[in-house]
Amino acid sequence: MRAVVTFAAGLLLAVGPALAHHSLDAEFDRSKPITVTGTVTKIEWQNPHIWVYVDAKDASGKVVKWQFEGGPPNALRRSGWNRDSLKLGDTATFTGLMARVDANIGKNTAHAEQVTLPGGKKVFAGNAEEAPTK
């Protein structure tokens, strides 16, 4: 009996993270690509996804606060960048997908697929399983 309980507990621990991960298409709209250039104001480099916060100017010149979700830190390291690739005050360009209005994520939120770092280097910002937008 103890072996069965141990096995069940292990199974729950193994499946839990997979169930907690969200679907990209549930929260972001592939039909709404976006490109935003702005100044980095905050970086959260942690699992399960990084978040980068940016101040960008809209068409009228007003500063708009954006937040971009990226892939997991380990996946981003394998893609060629790390927590020091972006620093507060850097100007960067984010290309990705707008959040769905019905996903309750927030206005001016997007999933970053590619980031153009200071100096012009372009890095993949999403998960390895994701297909880039065309």
Tab-separated table of N, CA and C in Angstrom:
chain	number	residue	atom	x	y	z
A	1	MET	N	0.813	-1.197	0.000
A	1	MET	CA	0.000	0.000	0.000
A	1	MET	C	0.865	1.272	0.000
A	2	ARG	N	1.940	1.241	0.758
A	2	ARG	CA	2.824	2.400	0.826
A	2	ARG	C	3.421	2.707	-0.554
A	3	ALA	N	3.757	1.668	-1.302
A	3	ALA	CA	4.314	1.854	-2.641
A	3	ALA	C	3.298	2.521	-3.567
A	4	VAL	N	2.036	2.163	-3.444
A	4	VAL	CA	0.991	2.753	-4.284
A	4	VAL	C	0.827	4.236	-3.961
A	5	VAL	N	0.816	4.581	-2.678
A	5	VAL	CA	0.685	5.975	-2.270
A	5	VAL	C	1.888	6.781	-2.745
A	6	THR	N	3.074	6.223	-2.616
A	6	THR	CA	4.291	6.901	-3.065
A	6	THR	C	4.253	7.120	-4.571
A	7	PHE	N	3.828	6.109	-5.313
A	7	PHE	CA	3.726	6.217	-6.768
A	7	PHE	C	2.718	7.300	-7.155
A	8	ALA	N	1.557	7.303	-6.495
A	8	ALA	CA	0.515	8.284	-6.808
A	8	ALA	C	1.002	9.700	-6.509
A	9	ALA	N	1.682	9.877	-5.391
A	9	ALA	CA	2.206	11.197	-5.047
A	9	ALA	C	3.237	11.650	-6.074
A	10	GLY	N	4.100	10.747	-6.480
A	10	GLY	CA	5.105	11.075	-7.501
A	10	GLY	C	4.469	11.434	-8.827
A	11	LEU	N	3.439	10.730	-9.195
A	11	LEU	CA	2.732	11.004	-10.443
A	11	LEU	C	2.095	12.395	-10.400
A	12	LEU	N	1.477	12.732	-9.297
A	12	LEU	CA	0.870	14.059	-9.161
A	12	LEU	C	1.919	15.163	-9.240
A	13	LEU	N	3.059	14.946	-8.621
A	13	LEU	CA	4.126	15.943	-8.676
A	13	LEU	C	4.666	16.103	-10.095
A	14	ALA	N	4.719	15.021	-10.838
A	14	ALA	CA	5.247	15.077	-12.204
A	14	ALA	C	4.261	15.728	-13.164
A	15	VAL	N	2.976	15.496	-12.975
A	15	VAL	CA	1.960	16.004	-13.889
A	15	VAL	C	1.580	17.442	-13.563
A	16	GLY	N	1.696	17.853	-12.328
A	16	GLY	CA	1.291	19.194	-11.905
A	16	GLY	C	1.836	20.315	-12.757
A	17	PRO	N	3.168	20.401	-12.979
A	17	PRO	CA	3.702	21.496	-13.796
A	17	PRO	C	3.171	21.493	-15.224
A	18	ALA	N	2.941	20.324	-15.791
A	18	ALA	CA	2.419	20.261	-17.156
A	18	ALA	C	1.000	20.803	-17.211
A	19	LEU	N	0.210	20.519	-16.191
A	19	LEU	CA	-1.160	21.018	-16.159
A	19	LEU	C	-1.193	22.520	-15.912
A	20	ALA	N	-0.233	23.041	-15.210
A	20	ALA	CA	-0.215	24.460	-14.878
A	20	ALA	C	0.195	25.320	-16.059
A	21	HIS	N	0.907	24.780	-17.030
A	21	HIS	CA	1.378	25.554	-18.163
A	21	HIS	C	0.207	25.926	-19.059
A	22	HIS	N	0.186	27.149	-19.505
A	22	HIS	CA	-0.915	27.622	-20.323
A	22	HIS	C	-0.628	27.428	-21.796
A	23	SER	N	-1.701	27.430	-22.564
A	23	SER	CA	-1.600	27.361	-24.012
A	23	SER	C	-1.359	28.759	-24.558
A	24	LEU	N	-0.422	28.887	-25.470
A	24	LEU	CA	-0.147	30.178	-26.103
A	24	LEU	C	-1.415	30.714	-26.749
A	25	ASP	N	-2.124	29.867	-27.486
A	25	ASP	CA	-3.313	30.312	-28.217
A	25	ASP	C	-4.475	30.667	-27.295
A	26	ALA	N	-4.467	30.184	-26.070
A	26	ALA	CA	-5.534	30.530	-25.132
A	26	ALA	C	-5.390	31.970	-24.647
A	27	GLU	N	-4.169	32.483	-24.594
A	27	GLU	CA	-3.936	33.811	-24.047
A	27	GLU	C	-3.526	34.861	-25.072
A	28	PHE	N	-2.983	34.419	-26.212
A	28	PHE	CA	-2.486	35.361	-27.200
A	28	PHE	C	-3.082	35.045	-28.558
A	29	ASP	N	-3.229	36.072	-29.395
A	29	ASP	CA	-3.932	35.962	-30.671
A	29	ASP	C	-2.937	35.985	-31.828
A	30	ARG	N	-2.772	34.845	-32.488
A	30	ARG	CA	-1.824	34.748	-33.612
A	30	ARG	C	-2.205	35.651	-34.781
A	31	SER	N	-3.459	36.076	-34.843
A	31	SER	CA	-3.891	36.950	-35.944
A	31	SER	C	-3.610	38.424	-35.647
A	32	LYS	N	-2.997	38.708	-34.472
A	32	LYS	CA	-2.705	40.088	-34.105
A	32	LYS	C	-1.231	40.276	-33.751
A	33	PRO	N	-0.374	40.212	-34.782
A	33	PRO	CA	1.053	40.446	-34.516
A	33	PRO	C	1.283	41.908	-34.155
A	34	ILE	N	2.324	42.142	-33.372
A	34	ILE	CA	2.632	43.496	-32.903
A	34	ILE	C	4.145	43.690	-32.868
A	35	THR	N	4.577	44.905	-33.120
A	35	THR	CA	5.980	45.274	-32.954
A	35	THR	C	6.019	46.567	-32.157
A	36	VAL	N	6.776	46.553	-31.075
A	36	VAL	CA	6.874	47.710	-30.188
A	36	VAL	C	8.346	47.959	-29.877
A	37	THR	N	8.756	49.215	-29.989
A	37	THR	CA	10.104	49.620	-29.582
A	37	THR	C	9.962	50.551	-28.392
A	38	GLY	N	10.728	50.260	-27.354
A	38	GLY	CA	10.636	51.100	-26.172
A	38	GLY	C	11.799	50.906	-25.225
A	39	THR	N	11.705	51.584	-24.088
A	39	THR	CA	12.743	51.561	-23.063
A	39	THR	C	12.379	50.550	-21.987
A	40	VAL	N	13.313	49.659	-21.684
A	40	VAL	CA	13.093	48.623	-20.670
A	40	VAL	C	13.044	49.275	-19.291
A	41	THR	N	11.938	48.991	-18.549
A	41	THR	CA	11.771	49.574	-17.212
A	41	THR	C	11.837	48.528	-16.102
A	42	LYS	N	11.628	47.266	-16.455
A	42	LYS	CA	11.647	46.201	-15.447
A	42	LYS	C	11.826	44.869	-16.160
A	43	ILE	N	12.556	43.948	-15.518
A	43	ILE	CA	12.770	42.608	-16.075
A	43	ILE	C	12.547	41.598	-14.958
A	44	GLU	N	11.712	40.615	-15.221
A	44	GLU	CA	11.500	39.503	-14.283
A	44	GLU	C	12.023	38.240	-14.961
A	45	TRP	N	13.232	37.857	-14.635
A	45	TRP	CA	13.902	36.702	-15.240
A	45	TRP	C	13.706	35.511	-14.312
A	46	GLN	N	12.566	34.836	-14.448
A	46	GLN	CA	12.252	33.714	-13.568
A	46	GLN	C	11.298	32.766	-14.267
A	47	ASN	N	11.234	31.544	-13.774
A	47	ASN	CA	10.305	30.546	-14.301
A	47	ASN	C	8.895	30.872	-13.852
A	48	PRO	N	7.872	30.517	-14.601
A	48	PRO	CA	7.941	29.698	-15.799
A	48	PRO	C	8.225	30.488	-17.074
A	49	HIS	N	8.075	31.833	-17.036
A	49	HIS	CA	8.350	32.685	-18.195
A	49	HIS	C	8.955	33.984	-17.700
A	50	ILE	N	9.813	34.568	-18.535
A	50	ILE	CA	10.304	35.898	-18.187
A	50	ILE	C	9.242	36.922	-18.572
A	51	TRP	N	9.306	38.082	-17.944
A	51	TRP	CA	8.473	39.225	-18.317
A	51	TRP	C	9.386	40.430	-18.436
A	52	VAL	N	9.181	41.199	-19.514
A	52	VAL	CA	9.935	42.433	-19.715
A	52	VAL	C	8.913	43.562	-19.852
A	53	TYR	N	9.126	44.621	-19.087
A	53	TYR	CA	8.224	45.767	-19.074
A	53	TYR	C	8.908	46.923	-19.793
A	54	VAL	N	8.139	47.604	-20.645
A	54	VAL	CA	8.702	48.595	-21.553
A	54	VAL	C	7.814	49.834	-21.582
A	55	ASP	N	8.428	51.000	-21.622
A	55	ASP	CA	7.722	52.252	-21.900
A	55	ASP	C	7.961	52.582	-23.367
A	56	ALA	N	6.864	52.713	-24.129
A	56	ALA	CA	6.963	53.027	-25.551
A	56	ALA	C	6.024	54.188	-25.858
A	57	LYS	N	6.324	54.944	-26.890
A	57	LYS	CA	5.464	56.056	-27.284
A	57	LYS	C	4.467	55.594	-28.330
A	58	ASP	N	3.208	56.044	-28.172
A	58	ASP	CA	2.195	55.731	-29.168
A	58	ASP	C	2.271	56.760	-30.298
A	59	ALA	N	1.333	56.699	-31.241
A	59	ALA	CA	1.362	57.571	-32.413
A	59	ALA	C	1.296	59.056	-32.047
A	60	SER	N	0.661	59.374	-30.913
A	60	SER	CA	0.540	60.778	-30.503
A	60	SER	C	1.718	61.241	-29.645
A	61	GLY	N	2.651	60.334	-29.336
A	61	GLY	CA	3.807	60.678	-28.527
A	61	GLY	C	3.628	60.404	-27.041
A	62	LYS	N	2.450	59.917	-26.665
A	62	LYS	CA	2.178	59.595	-25.258
A	62	LYS	C	2.894	58.292	-24.884
A	63	VAL	N	3.489	58.255	-23.678
A	63	VAL	CA	4.184	57.052	-23.214
A	63	VAL	C	3.148	56.014	-22.770
A	64	VAL	N	3.294	54.811	-23.297
A	64	VAL	CA	2.406	53.698	-22.989
A	64	VAL	C	3.233	52.580	-22.371
A	65	LYS	N	2.727	52.024	-21.286
A	65	LYS	CA	3.421	50.922	-20.609
A	65	LYS	C	2.998	49.600	-21.236
A	66	TRP	N	4.004	48.777	-21.618
A	66	TRP	CA	3.784	47.467	-22.215
A	66	TRP	C	4.417	46.409	-21.330
A	67	GLN	N	3.886	45.197	-21.424
A	67	GLN	CA	4.517	44.051	-20.781
A	67	GLN	C	4.552	42.907	-21.782
A	68	PHE	N	5.730	42.270	-21.864
A	68	PHE	CA	5.958	41.189	-22.813
A	68	PHE	C	6.347	39.921	-22.071
A	69	GLU	N	5.612	38.857	-22.359
A	69	GLU	CA	5.954	37.550	-21.815
A	69	GLU	C	6.928	36.882	-22.771
A	70	GLY	N	7.974	36.297	-22.230
A	70	GLY	CA	8.931	35.539	-23.029
A	70	GLY	C	8.889	34.076	-22.628
A	71	GLY	N	9.776	33.304	-23.170
A	71	GLY	CA	9.858	31.883	-22.841
A	71	GLY	C	10.527	31.662	-21.489
A	72	PRO	N	10.703	30.406	-21.135
A	72	PRO	CA	11.395	30.075	-19.887
A	72	PRO	C	12.870	30.487	-19.961
A	73	PRO	N	13.453	30.883	-18.831
A	73	PRO	CA	14.855	31.325	-18.839
A	73	PRO	C	15.821	30.328	-19.485
A	74	ASN	N	15.685	29.036	-19.210
A	74	ASN	CA	16.612	28.055	-19.793
A	74	ASN	C	16.491	27.993	-21.306
A	75	ALA	N	15.272	28.089	-21.825
A	75	ALA	CA	15.079	28.074	-23.279
A	75	ALA	C	15.707	29.317	-23.906
A	76	LEU	N	15.588	30.455	-23.229
A	76	LEU	CA	16.173	31.682	-23.761
A	76	LEU	C	17.694	31.623	-23.754
A	77	ARG	N	18.262	31.020	-22.726
A	77	ARG	CA	19.730	30.853	-22.695
A	77	ARG	C	20.185	30.025	-23.896
A	78	ARG	N	19.438	28.967	-24.186
A	78	ARG	CA	19.794	28.126	-25.347
A	78	ARG	C	19.622	28.877	-26.657
A	79	SER	N	18.780	29.916	-26.655
A	79	SER	CA	18.557	30.724	-27.854
A	79	SER	C	19.579	31.836	-28.011
A	80	GLY	N	20.485	31.972	-27.041
A	80	GLY	CA	21.572	32.930	-27.207
A	80	GLY	C	21.502	34.185	-26.370
A	81	TRP	N	20.608	34.211	-25.367
A	81	TRP	CA	20.626	35.388	-24.516
A	81	TRP	C	20.424	35.015	-23.070
A	82	ASN	N	20.675	35.980	-22.175
A	82	ASN	CA	20.599	35.707	-20.744
A	82	ASN	C	20.080	36.939	-20.015
A	83	ARG	N	20.073	36.863	-18.689
A	83	ARG	CA	19.503	37.959	-17.892
A	83	ARG	C	20.259	39.266	-18.056
A	84	ASP	N	21.479	39.239	-18.592
A	84	ASP	CA	22.241	40.466	-18.806
A	84	ASP	C	22.121	41.015	-20.230
A	85	SER	N	21.378	40.330	-21.091
A	85	SER	CA	21.232	40.793	-22.466
A	85	SER	C	20.434	42.086	-22.548
A	86	LEU	N	19.474	42.255	-21.650
A	86	LEU	CA	18.691	43.485	-21.546
A	86	LEU	C	18.915	44.079	-20.172
A	87	LYS	N	19.076	45.386	-20.135
A	87	LYS	CA	19.249	46.081	-18.868
A	87	LYS	C	18.236	47.213	-18.778
A	88	LEU	N	17.943	47.638	-17.567
A	88	LEU	CA	17.048	48.769	-17.378
A	88	LEU	C	17.589	49.966	-18.136
A	89	GLY	N	16.706	50.632	-18.872
A	89	GLY	CA	17.114	51.795	-19.658
A	89	GLY	C	17.470	51.482	-21.093
A	90	ASP	N	17.676	50.197	-21.415
A	90	ASP	CA	17.978	49.809	-22.804
A	90	ASP	C	16.761	50.046	-23.692
A	91	THR	N	17.030	50.342	-24.951
A	91	THR	CA	15.969	50.416	-25.949
A	91	THR	C	16.004	49.115	-26.742
A	92	ALA	N	14.846	48.468	-26.850
A	92	ALA	CA	14.751	47.187	-27.552
A	92	ALA	C	13.444	47.158	-28.341
A	93	THR	N	13.414	46.282	-29.346
A	93	THR	CA	12.218	46.101	-30.167
A	93	THR	C	11.681	44.695	-29.948
A	94	PHE	N	10.400	44.605	-29.650
A	94	PHE	CA	9.724	43.338	-29.365
A	94	PHE	C	8.724	43.061	-30.471
A	95	THR	N	8.816	41.877	-31.056
A	95	THR	CA	7.868	41.433	-32.065
A	95	THR	C	7.161	40.215	-31.506
A	96	GLY	N	5.845	40.226	-31.555
A	96	GLY	CA	5.116	39.095	-30.990
A	96	GLY	C	3.635	39.149	-31.263
A	97	LEU	N	2.857	38.654	-30.303
A	97	LEU	CA	1.415	38.500	-30.454
A	97	LEU	C	0.687	39.222	-29.336
A	98	MET	N	-0.346	39.972	-29.682
A	98	MET	CA	-1.157	40.667	-28.686
A	98	MET	C	-1.927	39.659	-27.830
A	99	ALA	N	-2.162	40.056	-26.583
A	99	ALA	CA	-2.978	39.242	-25.688
A	99	ALA	C	-4.426	39.271	-26.167
A	100	ARG	N	-5.134	38.167	-25.921
A	100	ARG	CA	-6.562	38.126	-26.213
A	100	ARG	C	-7.296	38.972	-25.186
A	101	VAL	N	-8.286	39.711	-25.641
A	101	VAL	CA	-9.065	40.561	-24.745
A	101	VAL	C	-9.757	39.721	-23.678
A	102	ASP	N	-10.225	38.544	-24.057
A	102	ASP	CA	-10.980	37.703	-23.124
A	102	ASP	C	-10.085	36.851	-22.223
A	103	ALA	N	-8.779	36.992	-22.318
A	103	ALA	CA	-7.871	36.187	-21.493
A	103	ALA	C	-7.598	36.833	-20.141
A	104	ASN	N	-8.139	38.030	-19.919
A	104	ASN	CA	-7.959	38.746	-18.654
A	104	ASN	C	-6.489	38.947	-18.290
A	105	ILE	N	-5.648	39.186	-19.275
A	105	ILE	CA	-4.221	39.388	-19.031
A	105	ILE	C	-3.927	40.861	-18.810
A	106	GLY	N	-4.597	41.697	-19.521
A	106	GLY	CA	-4.360	43.126	-19.378
A	106	GLY	C	-4.079	43.776	-20.713
A	107	LYS	N	-4.425	45.055	-20.772
A	107	LYS	CA	-4.196	45.842	-21.976
A	107	LYS	C	-2.693	46.041	-22.153
A	108	ASN	N	-2.254	46.165	-23.391
A	108	ASN	CA	-0.840	46.390	-23.719
A	108	ASN	C	0.044	45.257	-23.208
A	109	THR	N	-0.453	44.053	-23.373
A	109	THR	CA	0.297	42.849	-23.023
A	109	THR	C	0.473	42.031	-24.289
A	110	ALA	N	1.672	41.488	-24.464
A	110	ALA	CA	1.946	40.685	-25.650
A	110	ALA	C	2.919	39.564	-25.308
A	111	HIS	N	2.918	38.564	-26.153
A	111	HIS	CA	3.875	37.468	-26.057
A	111	HIS	C	5.010	37.785	-27.023
A	112	ALA	N	6.210	37.913	-26.514
A	112	ALA	CA	7.360	38.233	-27.363
A	112	ALA	C	7.831	36.973	-28.080
A	113	GLU	N	7.971	37.072	-29.385
A	113	GLU	CA	8.542	35.972	-30.168
A	113	GLU	C	9.985	36.275	-30.552
A	114	GLN	N	10.273	37.538	-30.784
A	114	GLN	CA	11.635	37.947	-31.137
A	114	GLN	C	11.925	39.288	-30.482
A	115	VAL	N	13.152	39.444	-30.032
A	115	VAL	CA	13.579	40.706	-29.440
A	115	VAL	C	14.841	41.159	-30.168
A	116	THR	N	14.827	42.410	-30.577
A	116	THR	CA	16.036	43.008	-31.129
A	116	THR	C	16.699	43.741	-29.980
A	117	LEU	N	17.839	43.202	-29.563
A	117	LEU	CA	18.577	43.726	-28.415
A	117	LEU	C	19.340	44.986	-28.800
A	118	PRO	N	19.769	45.771	-27.813
A	118	PRO	CA	20.634	46.906	-28.123
A	118	PRO	C	21.853	46.405	-28.913
A	119	GLY	N	22.204	47.107	-29.944
A	119	GLY	CA	23.309	46.669	-30.796
A	119	GLY	C	22.824	45.936	-32.030
A	120	GLY	N	21.513	45.602	-32.086
A	120	GLY	CA	20.944	44.998	-33.281
A	120	GLY	C	20.821	43.487	-33.306
A	121	LYS	N	21.365	42.780	-32.324
A	121	LYS	CA	21.260	41.325	-32.303
A	121	LYS	C	19.803	40.921	-32.086
A	122	LYS	N	19.303	40.016	-32.938
A	122	LYS	CA	17.931	39.514	-32.824
A	122	LYS	C	17.965	38.140	-32.182
A	123	VAL	N	17.122	37.957	-31.160
A	123	VAL	CA	17.065	36.679	-30.456
A	123	VAL	C	15.627	36.191	-30.393
A	124	PHE	N	15.472	34.871	-30.456
A	124	PHE	CA	14.175	34.244	-30.304
A	124	PHE	C	13.764	34.369	-28.848
A	125	ALA	N	12.518	34.737	-28.580
A	125	ALA	CA	12.099	35.003	-27.204
A	125	ALA	C	11.048	34.045	-26.689
A	126	GLY	N	10.527	33.165	-27.540
A	126	GLY	CA	9.441	32.288	-27.114
A	126	GLY	C	9.908	30.919	-26.695
A	127	ASN	N	8.954	29.994	-26.665
A	127	ASN	CA	9.245	28.596	-26.346
A	127	ASN	C	9.685	27.866	-27.602
A	128	ALA	N	10.487	26.844	-27.439
A	128	ALA	CA	10.989	26.080	-28.577
A	128	ALA	C	9.861	25.430	-29.370
A	129	GLU	N	8.741	25.117	-28.717
A	129	GLU	CA	7.626	24.450	-29.378
A	129	GLU	C	6.783	25.387	-30.221
A	130	GLU	N	6.958	26.682	-30.058
A	130	GLU	CA	6.103	27.646	-30.743
A	130	GLU	C	6.565	27.866	-32.178
A	131	ALA	N	5.591	28.008	-33.041
A	131	ALA	CA	5.892	28.353	-34.425
A	131	ALA	C	5.887	29.863	-34.545
A	132	PRO	N	6.945	30.465	-35.078
A	132	PRO	CA	6.963	31.919	-35.234
A	132	PRO	C	5.867	32.388	-36.175
A	133	THR	N	5.407	33.628	-35.982
A	133	THR	CA	4.409	34.190	-36.889
A	133	THR	C	5.088	34.495	-38.210
A	134	LYS	N	4.307	34.589	-39.227
A	134	LYS	CA	4.846	34.870	-40.551
A	134	LYS	C	4.864	36.342	-40.815
